[in-house]
PDB file of C-alpha atoms in Angstrom:
ATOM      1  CA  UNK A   1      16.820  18.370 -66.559  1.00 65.00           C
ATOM      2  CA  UNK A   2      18.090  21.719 -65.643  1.00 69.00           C
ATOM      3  CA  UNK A   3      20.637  23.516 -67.697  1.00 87.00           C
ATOM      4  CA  UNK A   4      22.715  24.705 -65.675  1.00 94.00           C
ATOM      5  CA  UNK A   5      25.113  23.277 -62.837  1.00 95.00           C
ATOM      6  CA  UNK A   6      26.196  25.505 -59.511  1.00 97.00           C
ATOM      7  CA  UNK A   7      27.858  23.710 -56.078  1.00 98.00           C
ATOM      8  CA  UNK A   8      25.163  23.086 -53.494  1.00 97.00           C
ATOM      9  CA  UNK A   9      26.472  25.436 -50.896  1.00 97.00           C
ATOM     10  CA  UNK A  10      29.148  28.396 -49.541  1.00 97.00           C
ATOM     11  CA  UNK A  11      30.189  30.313 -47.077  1.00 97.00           C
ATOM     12  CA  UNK A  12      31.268  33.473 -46.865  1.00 96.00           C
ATOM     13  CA  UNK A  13      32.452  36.191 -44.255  1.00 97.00           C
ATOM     14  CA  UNK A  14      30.815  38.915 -44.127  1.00 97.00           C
ATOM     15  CA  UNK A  15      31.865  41.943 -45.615  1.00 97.00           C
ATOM     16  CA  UNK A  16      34.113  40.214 -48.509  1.00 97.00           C
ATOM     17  CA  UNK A  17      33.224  39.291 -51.296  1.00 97.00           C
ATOM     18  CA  UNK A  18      31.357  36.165 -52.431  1.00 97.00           C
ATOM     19  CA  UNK A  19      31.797  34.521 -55.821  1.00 98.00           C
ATOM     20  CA  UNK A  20      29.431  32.060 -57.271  1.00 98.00           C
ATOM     21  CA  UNK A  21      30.073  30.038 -59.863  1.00 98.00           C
ATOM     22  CA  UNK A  22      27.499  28.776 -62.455  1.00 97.00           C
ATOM     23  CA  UNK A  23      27.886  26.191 -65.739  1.00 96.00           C
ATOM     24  CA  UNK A  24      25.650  26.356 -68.715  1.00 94.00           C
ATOM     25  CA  UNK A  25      27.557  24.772 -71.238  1.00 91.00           C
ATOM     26  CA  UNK A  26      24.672  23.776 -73.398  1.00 88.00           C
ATOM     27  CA  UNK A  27      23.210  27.709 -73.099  1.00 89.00           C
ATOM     28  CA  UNK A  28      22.670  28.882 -77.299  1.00 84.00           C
ATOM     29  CA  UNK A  29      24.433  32.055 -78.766  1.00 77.00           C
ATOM     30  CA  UNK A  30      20.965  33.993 -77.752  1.00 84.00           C
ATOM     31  CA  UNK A  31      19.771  33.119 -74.401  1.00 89.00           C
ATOM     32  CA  UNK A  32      20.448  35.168 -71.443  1.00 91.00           C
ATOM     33  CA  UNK A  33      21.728  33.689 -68.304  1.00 94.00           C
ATOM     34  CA  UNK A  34      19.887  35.029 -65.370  1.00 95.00           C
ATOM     35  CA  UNK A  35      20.388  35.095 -61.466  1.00 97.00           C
ATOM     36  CA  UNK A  36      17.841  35.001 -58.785  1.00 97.00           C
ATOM     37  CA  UNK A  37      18.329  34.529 -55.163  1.00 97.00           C
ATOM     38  CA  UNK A  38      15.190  33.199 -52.929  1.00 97.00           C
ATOM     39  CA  UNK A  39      15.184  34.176 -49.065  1.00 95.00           C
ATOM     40  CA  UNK A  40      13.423  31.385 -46.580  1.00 88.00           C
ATOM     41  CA  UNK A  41       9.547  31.138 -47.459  1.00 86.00           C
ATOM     42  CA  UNK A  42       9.377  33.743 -50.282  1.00 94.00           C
ATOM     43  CA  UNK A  43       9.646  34.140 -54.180  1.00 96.00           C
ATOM     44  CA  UNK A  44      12.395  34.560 -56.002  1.00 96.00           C
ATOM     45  CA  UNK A  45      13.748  37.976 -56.164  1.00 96.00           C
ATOM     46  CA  UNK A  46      15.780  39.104 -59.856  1.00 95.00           C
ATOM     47  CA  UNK A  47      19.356  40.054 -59.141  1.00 96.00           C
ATOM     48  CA  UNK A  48      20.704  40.417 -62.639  1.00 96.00           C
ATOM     49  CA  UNK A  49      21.029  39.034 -66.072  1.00 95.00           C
ATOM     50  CA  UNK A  50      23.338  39.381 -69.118  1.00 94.00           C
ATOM     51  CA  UNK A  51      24.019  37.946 -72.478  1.00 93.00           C
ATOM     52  CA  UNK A  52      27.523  38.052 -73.716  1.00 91.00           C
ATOM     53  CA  UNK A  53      29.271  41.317 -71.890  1.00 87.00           C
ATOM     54  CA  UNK A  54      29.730  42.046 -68.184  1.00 94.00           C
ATOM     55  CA  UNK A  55      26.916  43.345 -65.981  1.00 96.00           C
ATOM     56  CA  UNK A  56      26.877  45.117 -62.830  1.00 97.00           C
ATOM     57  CA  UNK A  57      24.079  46.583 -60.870  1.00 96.00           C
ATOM     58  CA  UNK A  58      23.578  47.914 -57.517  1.00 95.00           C
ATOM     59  CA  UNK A  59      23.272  44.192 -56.392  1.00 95.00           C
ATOM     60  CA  UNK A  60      25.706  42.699 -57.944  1.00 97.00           C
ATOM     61  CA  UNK A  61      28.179  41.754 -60.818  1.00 98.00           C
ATOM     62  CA  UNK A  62      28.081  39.541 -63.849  1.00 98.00           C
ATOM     63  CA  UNK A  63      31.079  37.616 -65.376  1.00 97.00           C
ATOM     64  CA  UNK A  64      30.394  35.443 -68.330  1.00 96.00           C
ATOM     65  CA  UNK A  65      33.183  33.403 -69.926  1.00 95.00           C
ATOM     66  CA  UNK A  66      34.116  34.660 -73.778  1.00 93.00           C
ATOM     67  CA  UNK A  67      32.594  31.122 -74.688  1.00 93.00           C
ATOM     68  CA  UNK A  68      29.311  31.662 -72.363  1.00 93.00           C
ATOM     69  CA  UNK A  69      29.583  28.680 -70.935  1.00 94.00           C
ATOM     70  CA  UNK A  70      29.787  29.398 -67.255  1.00 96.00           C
ATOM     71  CA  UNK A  71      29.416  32.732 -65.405  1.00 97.00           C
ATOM     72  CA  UNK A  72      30.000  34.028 -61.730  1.00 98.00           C
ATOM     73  CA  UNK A  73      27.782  36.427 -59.630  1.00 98.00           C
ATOM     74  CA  UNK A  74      29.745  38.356 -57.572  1.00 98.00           C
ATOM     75  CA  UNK A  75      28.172  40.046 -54.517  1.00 97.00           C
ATOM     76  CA  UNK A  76      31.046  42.663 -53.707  1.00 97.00           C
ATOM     77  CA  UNK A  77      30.092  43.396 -50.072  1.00 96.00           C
ATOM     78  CA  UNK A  78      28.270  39.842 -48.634  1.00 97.00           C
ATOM     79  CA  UNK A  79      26.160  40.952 -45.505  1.00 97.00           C
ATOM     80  CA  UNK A  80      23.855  38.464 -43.291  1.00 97.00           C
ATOM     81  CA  UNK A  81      20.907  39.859 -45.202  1.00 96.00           C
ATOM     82  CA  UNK A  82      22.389  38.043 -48.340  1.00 97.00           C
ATOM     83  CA  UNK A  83      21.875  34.472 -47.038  1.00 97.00           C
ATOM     84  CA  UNK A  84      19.978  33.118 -49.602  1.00 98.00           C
ATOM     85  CA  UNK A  85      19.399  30.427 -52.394  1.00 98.00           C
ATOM     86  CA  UNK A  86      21.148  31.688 -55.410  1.00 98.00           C
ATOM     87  CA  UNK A  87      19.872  30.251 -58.894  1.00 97.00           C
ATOM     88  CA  UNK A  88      21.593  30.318 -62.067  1.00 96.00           C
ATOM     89  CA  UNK A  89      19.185  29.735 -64.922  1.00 94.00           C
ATOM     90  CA  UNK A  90      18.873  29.760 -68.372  1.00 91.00           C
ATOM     91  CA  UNK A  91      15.471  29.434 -70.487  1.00 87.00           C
ATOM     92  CA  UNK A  92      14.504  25.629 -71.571  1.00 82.00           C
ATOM     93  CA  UNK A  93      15.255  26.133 -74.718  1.00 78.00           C
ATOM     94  CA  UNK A  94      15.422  29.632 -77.245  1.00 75.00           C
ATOM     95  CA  UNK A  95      12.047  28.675 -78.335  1.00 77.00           C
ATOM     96  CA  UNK A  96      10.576  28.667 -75.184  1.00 82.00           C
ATOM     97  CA  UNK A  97      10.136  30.989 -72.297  1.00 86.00           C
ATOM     98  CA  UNK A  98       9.680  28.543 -69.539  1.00 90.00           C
ATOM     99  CA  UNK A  99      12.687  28.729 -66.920  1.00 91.00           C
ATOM    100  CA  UNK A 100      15.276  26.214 -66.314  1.00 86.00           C
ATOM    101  CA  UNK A 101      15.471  25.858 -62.830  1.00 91.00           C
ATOM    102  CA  UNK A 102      18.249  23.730 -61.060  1.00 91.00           C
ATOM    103  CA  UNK A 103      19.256  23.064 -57.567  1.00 93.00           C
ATOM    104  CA  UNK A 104      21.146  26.287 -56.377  1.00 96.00           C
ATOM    105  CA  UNK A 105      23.507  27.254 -54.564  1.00 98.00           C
ATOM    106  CA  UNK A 106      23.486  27.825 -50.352  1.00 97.00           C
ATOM    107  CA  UNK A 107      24.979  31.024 -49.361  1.00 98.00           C
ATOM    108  CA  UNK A 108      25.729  31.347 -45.950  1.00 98.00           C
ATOM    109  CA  UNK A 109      27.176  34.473 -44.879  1.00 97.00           C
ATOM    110  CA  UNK A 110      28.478  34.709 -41.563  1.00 97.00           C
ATOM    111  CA  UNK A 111      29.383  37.709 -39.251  1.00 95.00           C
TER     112      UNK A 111
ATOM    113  CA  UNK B   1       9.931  48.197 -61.787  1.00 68.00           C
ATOM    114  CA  UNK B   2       7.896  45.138 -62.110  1.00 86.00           C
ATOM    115  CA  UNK B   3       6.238  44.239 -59.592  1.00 92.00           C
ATOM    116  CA  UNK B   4       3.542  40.696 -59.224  1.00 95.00           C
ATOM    117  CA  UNK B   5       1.152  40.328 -56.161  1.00 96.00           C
ATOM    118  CA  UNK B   6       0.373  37.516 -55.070  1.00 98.00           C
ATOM    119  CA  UNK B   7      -2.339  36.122 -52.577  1.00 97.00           C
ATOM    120  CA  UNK B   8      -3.136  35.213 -49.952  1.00 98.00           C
ATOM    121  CA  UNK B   9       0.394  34.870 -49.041  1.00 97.00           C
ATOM    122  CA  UNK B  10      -0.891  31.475 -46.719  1.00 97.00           C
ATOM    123  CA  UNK B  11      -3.864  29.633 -46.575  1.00 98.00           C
ATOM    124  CA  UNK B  12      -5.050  26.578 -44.759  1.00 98.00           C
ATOM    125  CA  UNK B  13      -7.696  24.207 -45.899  1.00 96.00           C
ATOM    126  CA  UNK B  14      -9.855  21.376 -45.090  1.00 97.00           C
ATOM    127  CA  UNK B  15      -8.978  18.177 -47.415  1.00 97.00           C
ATOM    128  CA  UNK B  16     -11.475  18.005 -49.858  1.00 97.00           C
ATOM    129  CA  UNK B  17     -12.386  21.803 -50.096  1.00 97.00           C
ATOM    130  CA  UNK B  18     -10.615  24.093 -53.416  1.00 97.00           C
ATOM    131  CA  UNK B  19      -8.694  27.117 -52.884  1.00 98.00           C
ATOM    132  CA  UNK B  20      -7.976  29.755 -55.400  1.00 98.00           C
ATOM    133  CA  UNK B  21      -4.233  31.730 -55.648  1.00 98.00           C
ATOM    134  CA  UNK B  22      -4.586  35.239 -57.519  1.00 97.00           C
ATOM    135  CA  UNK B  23      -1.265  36.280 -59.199  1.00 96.00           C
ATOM    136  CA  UNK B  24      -0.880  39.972 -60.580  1.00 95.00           C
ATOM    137  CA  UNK B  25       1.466  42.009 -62.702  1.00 92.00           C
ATOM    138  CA  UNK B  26       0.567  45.746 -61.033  1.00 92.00           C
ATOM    139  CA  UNK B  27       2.834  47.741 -63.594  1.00 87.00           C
ATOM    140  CA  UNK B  28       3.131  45.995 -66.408  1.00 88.00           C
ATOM    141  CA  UNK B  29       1.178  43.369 -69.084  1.00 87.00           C
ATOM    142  CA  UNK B  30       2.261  39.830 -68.764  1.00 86.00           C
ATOM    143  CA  UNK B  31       2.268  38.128 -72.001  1.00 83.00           C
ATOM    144  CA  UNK B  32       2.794  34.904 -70.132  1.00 91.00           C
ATOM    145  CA  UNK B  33       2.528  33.515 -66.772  1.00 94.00           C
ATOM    146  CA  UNK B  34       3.755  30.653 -64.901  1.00 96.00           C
ATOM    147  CA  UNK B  35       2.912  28.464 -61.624  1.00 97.00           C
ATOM    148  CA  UNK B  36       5.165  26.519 -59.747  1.00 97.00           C
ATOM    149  CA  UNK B  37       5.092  24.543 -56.518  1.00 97.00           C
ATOM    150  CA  UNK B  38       7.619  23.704 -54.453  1.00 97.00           C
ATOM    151  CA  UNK B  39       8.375  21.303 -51.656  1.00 95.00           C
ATOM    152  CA  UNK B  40      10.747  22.159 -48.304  1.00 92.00           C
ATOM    153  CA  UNK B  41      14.812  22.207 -49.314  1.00 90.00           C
ATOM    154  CA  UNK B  42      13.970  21.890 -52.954  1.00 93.00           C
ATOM    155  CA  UNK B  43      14.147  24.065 -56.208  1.00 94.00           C
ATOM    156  CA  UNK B  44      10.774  25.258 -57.955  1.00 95.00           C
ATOM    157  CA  UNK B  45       9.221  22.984 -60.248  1.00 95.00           C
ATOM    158  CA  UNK B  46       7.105  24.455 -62.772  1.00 95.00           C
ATOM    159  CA  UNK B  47       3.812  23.414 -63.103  1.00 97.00           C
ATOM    160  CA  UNK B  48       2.331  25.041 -65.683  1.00 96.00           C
ATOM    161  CA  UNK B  49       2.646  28.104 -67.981  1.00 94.00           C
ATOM    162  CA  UNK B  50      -0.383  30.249 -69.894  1.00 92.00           C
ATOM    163  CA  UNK B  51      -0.998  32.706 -71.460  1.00 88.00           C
ATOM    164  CA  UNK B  52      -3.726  35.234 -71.963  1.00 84.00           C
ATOM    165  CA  UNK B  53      -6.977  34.234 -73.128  1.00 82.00           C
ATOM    166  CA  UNK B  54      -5.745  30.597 -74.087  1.00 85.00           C
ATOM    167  CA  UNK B  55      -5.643  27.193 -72.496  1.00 88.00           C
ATOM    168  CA  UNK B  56      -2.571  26.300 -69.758  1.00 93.00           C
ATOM    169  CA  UNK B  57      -0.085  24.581 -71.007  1.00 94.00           C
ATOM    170  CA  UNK B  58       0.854  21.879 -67.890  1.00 96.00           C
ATOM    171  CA  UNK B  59       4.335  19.970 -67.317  1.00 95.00           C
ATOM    172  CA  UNK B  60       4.092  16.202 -67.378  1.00 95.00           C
ATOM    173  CA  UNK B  61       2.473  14.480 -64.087  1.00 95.00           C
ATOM    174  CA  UNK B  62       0.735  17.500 -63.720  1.00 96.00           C
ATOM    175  CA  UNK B  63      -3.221  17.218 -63.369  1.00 94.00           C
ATOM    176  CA  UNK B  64      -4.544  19.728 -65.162  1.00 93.00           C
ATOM    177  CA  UNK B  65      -8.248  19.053 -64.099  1.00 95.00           C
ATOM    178  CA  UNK B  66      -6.785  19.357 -60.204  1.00 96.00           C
ATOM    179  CA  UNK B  67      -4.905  22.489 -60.798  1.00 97.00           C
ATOM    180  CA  UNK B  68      -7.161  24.838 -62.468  1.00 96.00           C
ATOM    181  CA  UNK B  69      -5.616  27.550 -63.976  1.00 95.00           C
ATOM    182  CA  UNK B  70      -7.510  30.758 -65.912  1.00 91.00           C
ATOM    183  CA  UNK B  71      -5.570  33.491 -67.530  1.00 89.00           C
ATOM    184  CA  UNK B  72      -8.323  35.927 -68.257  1.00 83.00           C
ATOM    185  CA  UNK B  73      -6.439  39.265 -68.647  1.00 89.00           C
ATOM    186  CA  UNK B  74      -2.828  40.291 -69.244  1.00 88.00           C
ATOM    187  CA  UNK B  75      -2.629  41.388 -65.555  1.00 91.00           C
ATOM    188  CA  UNK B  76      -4.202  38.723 -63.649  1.00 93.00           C
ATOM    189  CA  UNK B  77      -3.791  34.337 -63.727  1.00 94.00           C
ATOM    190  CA  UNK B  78      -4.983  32.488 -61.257  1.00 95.00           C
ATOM    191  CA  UNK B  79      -4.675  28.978 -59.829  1.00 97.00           C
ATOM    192  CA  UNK B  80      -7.113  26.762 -58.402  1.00 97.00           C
ATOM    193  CA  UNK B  81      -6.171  23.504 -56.404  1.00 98.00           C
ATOM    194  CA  UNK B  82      -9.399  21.674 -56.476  1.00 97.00           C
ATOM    195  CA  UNK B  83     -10.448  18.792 -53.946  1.00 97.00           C
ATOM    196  CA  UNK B  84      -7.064  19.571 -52.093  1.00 97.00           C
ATOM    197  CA  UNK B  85      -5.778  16.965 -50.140  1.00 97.00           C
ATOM    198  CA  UNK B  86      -2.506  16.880 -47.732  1.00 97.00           C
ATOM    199  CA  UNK B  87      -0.347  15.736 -50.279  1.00 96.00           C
ATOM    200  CA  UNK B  88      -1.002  19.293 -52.067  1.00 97.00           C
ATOM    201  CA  UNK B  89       0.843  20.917 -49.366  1.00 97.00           C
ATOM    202  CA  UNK B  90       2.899  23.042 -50.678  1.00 97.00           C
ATOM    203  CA  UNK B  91       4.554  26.375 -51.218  1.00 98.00           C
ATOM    204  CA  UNK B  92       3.572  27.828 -54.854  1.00 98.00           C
ATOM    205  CA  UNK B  93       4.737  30.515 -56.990  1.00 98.00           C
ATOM    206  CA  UNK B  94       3.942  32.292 -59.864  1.00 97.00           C
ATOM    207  CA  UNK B  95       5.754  34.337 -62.193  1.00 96.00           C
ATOM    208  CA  UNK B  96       5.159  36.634 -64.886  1.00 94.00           C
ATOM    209  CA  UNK B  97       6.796  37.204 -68.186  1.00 89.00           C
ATOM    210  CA  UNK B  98       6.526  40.618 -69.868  1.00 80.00           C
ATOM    211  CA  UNK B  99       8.625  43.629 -70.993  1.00 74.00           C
ATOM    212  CA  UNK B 100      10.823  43.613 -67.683  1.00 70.00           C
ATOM    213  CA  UNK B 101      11.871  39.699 -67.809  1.00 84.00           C
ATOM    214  CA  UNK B 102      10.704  37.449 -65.426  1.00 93.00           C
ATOM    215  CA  UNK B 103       9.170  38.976 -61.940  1.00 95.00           C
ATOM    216  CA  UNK B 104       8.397  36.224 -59.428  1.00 96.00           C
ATOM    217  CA  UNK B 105       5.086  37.135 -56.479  1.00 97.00           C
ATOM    218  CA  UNK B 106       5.857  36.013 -52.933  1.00 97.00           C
ATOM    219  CA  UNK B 107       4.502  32.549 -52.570  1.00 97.00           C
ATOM    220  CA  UNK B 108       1.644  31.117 -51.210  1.00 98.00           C
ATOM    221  CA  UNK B 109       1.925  28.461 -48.378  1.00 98.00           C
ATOM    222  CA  UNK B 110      -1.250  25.997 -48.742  1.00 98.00           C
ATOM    223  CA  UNK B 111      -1.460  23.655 -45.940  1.00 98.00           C
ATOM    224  CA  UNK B 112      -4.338  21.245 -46.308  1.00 97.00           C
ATOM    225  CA  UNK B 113      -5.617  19.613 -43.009  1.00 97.00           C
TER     226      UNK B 113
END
């Protein structure tokens, strides 16, 4: 079962910004929490990843909850080259390195 | 940055007949590698993961003497659907673990006719 829990789809306008929300609850003091997005027919591509603090790169930001049991990707600018499946995923477990994958979240953005 | 090739990027196959997918890490050593498959409007399912110079470890339902996987160097794993029938139609991944996370190659669409 996967670890972590995100809604099955959004919209967004393009140009604003899009917020999506992810719950690990069950995620251990050590694991990171990383986000992925896949585009139609190709792999998944790394946005970002963090443990405890916030995280921002030129993709996107990070928010994780003081407790770390939920976090939000933040695209700050959506454009129509950002619709995409966007996974939240922890590892199995902090003994092993396989990935947790769940069902991800639809972003839609639209012009 | 990391980058992992993968090929071919689509393939199609006569049902009975094996096909090989080649998975590389260009820049970087992967300590570990995995393969996943995954079907139309659905998340990736991993399949298997291994690591270099030892036996694949596969997920349960997973036949490891259909999907043959070798992991010969730290840069290169490769999967090989044997005696591929329709059913294995199927987009699949891998990914490789190493110093800059996980990098993920670009799929490979097998269509078996």
């Amino acid at each position: 079962d996967a670890k972590t829990t995100q809604p099955p789809s959004m919209d967004c306008a393009e140009g604003r910004a899009a917020n999506l929300p992810c719950n690990h609850s069950t995620i251990s003091g050590n694991e990171y929490v990383y986000w992925y997005r896949q585009i139609h027919s190709q792999g998944p591509q790394y946005i970002i990843h963090g443990l405890k603090n916030n995280e921002t790169n030129e993709m996107a930001s990070l928010i994780i909850t003081e407790d770390r049991k939920s976090s939000t990707l933040i695209l700050p600018h959506a454009t129509l080259r950002d619709t995409a499946v966007y996974y939240c995923i922890v590892r199995v477990s902090i003994n092993d390195y396989k990935l947790s994958f769940g069902a991800g979240t639809t972003v839609t953005v639209r012009a | 940055g990391a980058v992992v090739s993968q090929h071919p990027s689509r393939v199609i196959c006569k049902s009975g007949t094996s096909v090989k997918i080649e998975c590389r890490s260009l820049d970087f050593q992967a300590t570990t590698m995995f393969w996943y498959r995954q079907f139309p409007k659905q998340s990736l399912m991993l399949m298997a993961t291994s690591n270099e110079g030892s036996k694949a470890t596969y997920e349960q339902g997973v036949e490891k003497d259909k999907f043959l996987i070798n992991h010969a160097s730290l840069t290169l794993s490769t999967l090989t659907v044997t005696s591929a029938h329709p059913e294995d139609s199927s987009f699949y991944i891998c990914s490789a673990s190493g110093q800059y996370g996980y990098t993920f190659g670009s799929g490979t669409r097998l269509t078996v006719v």
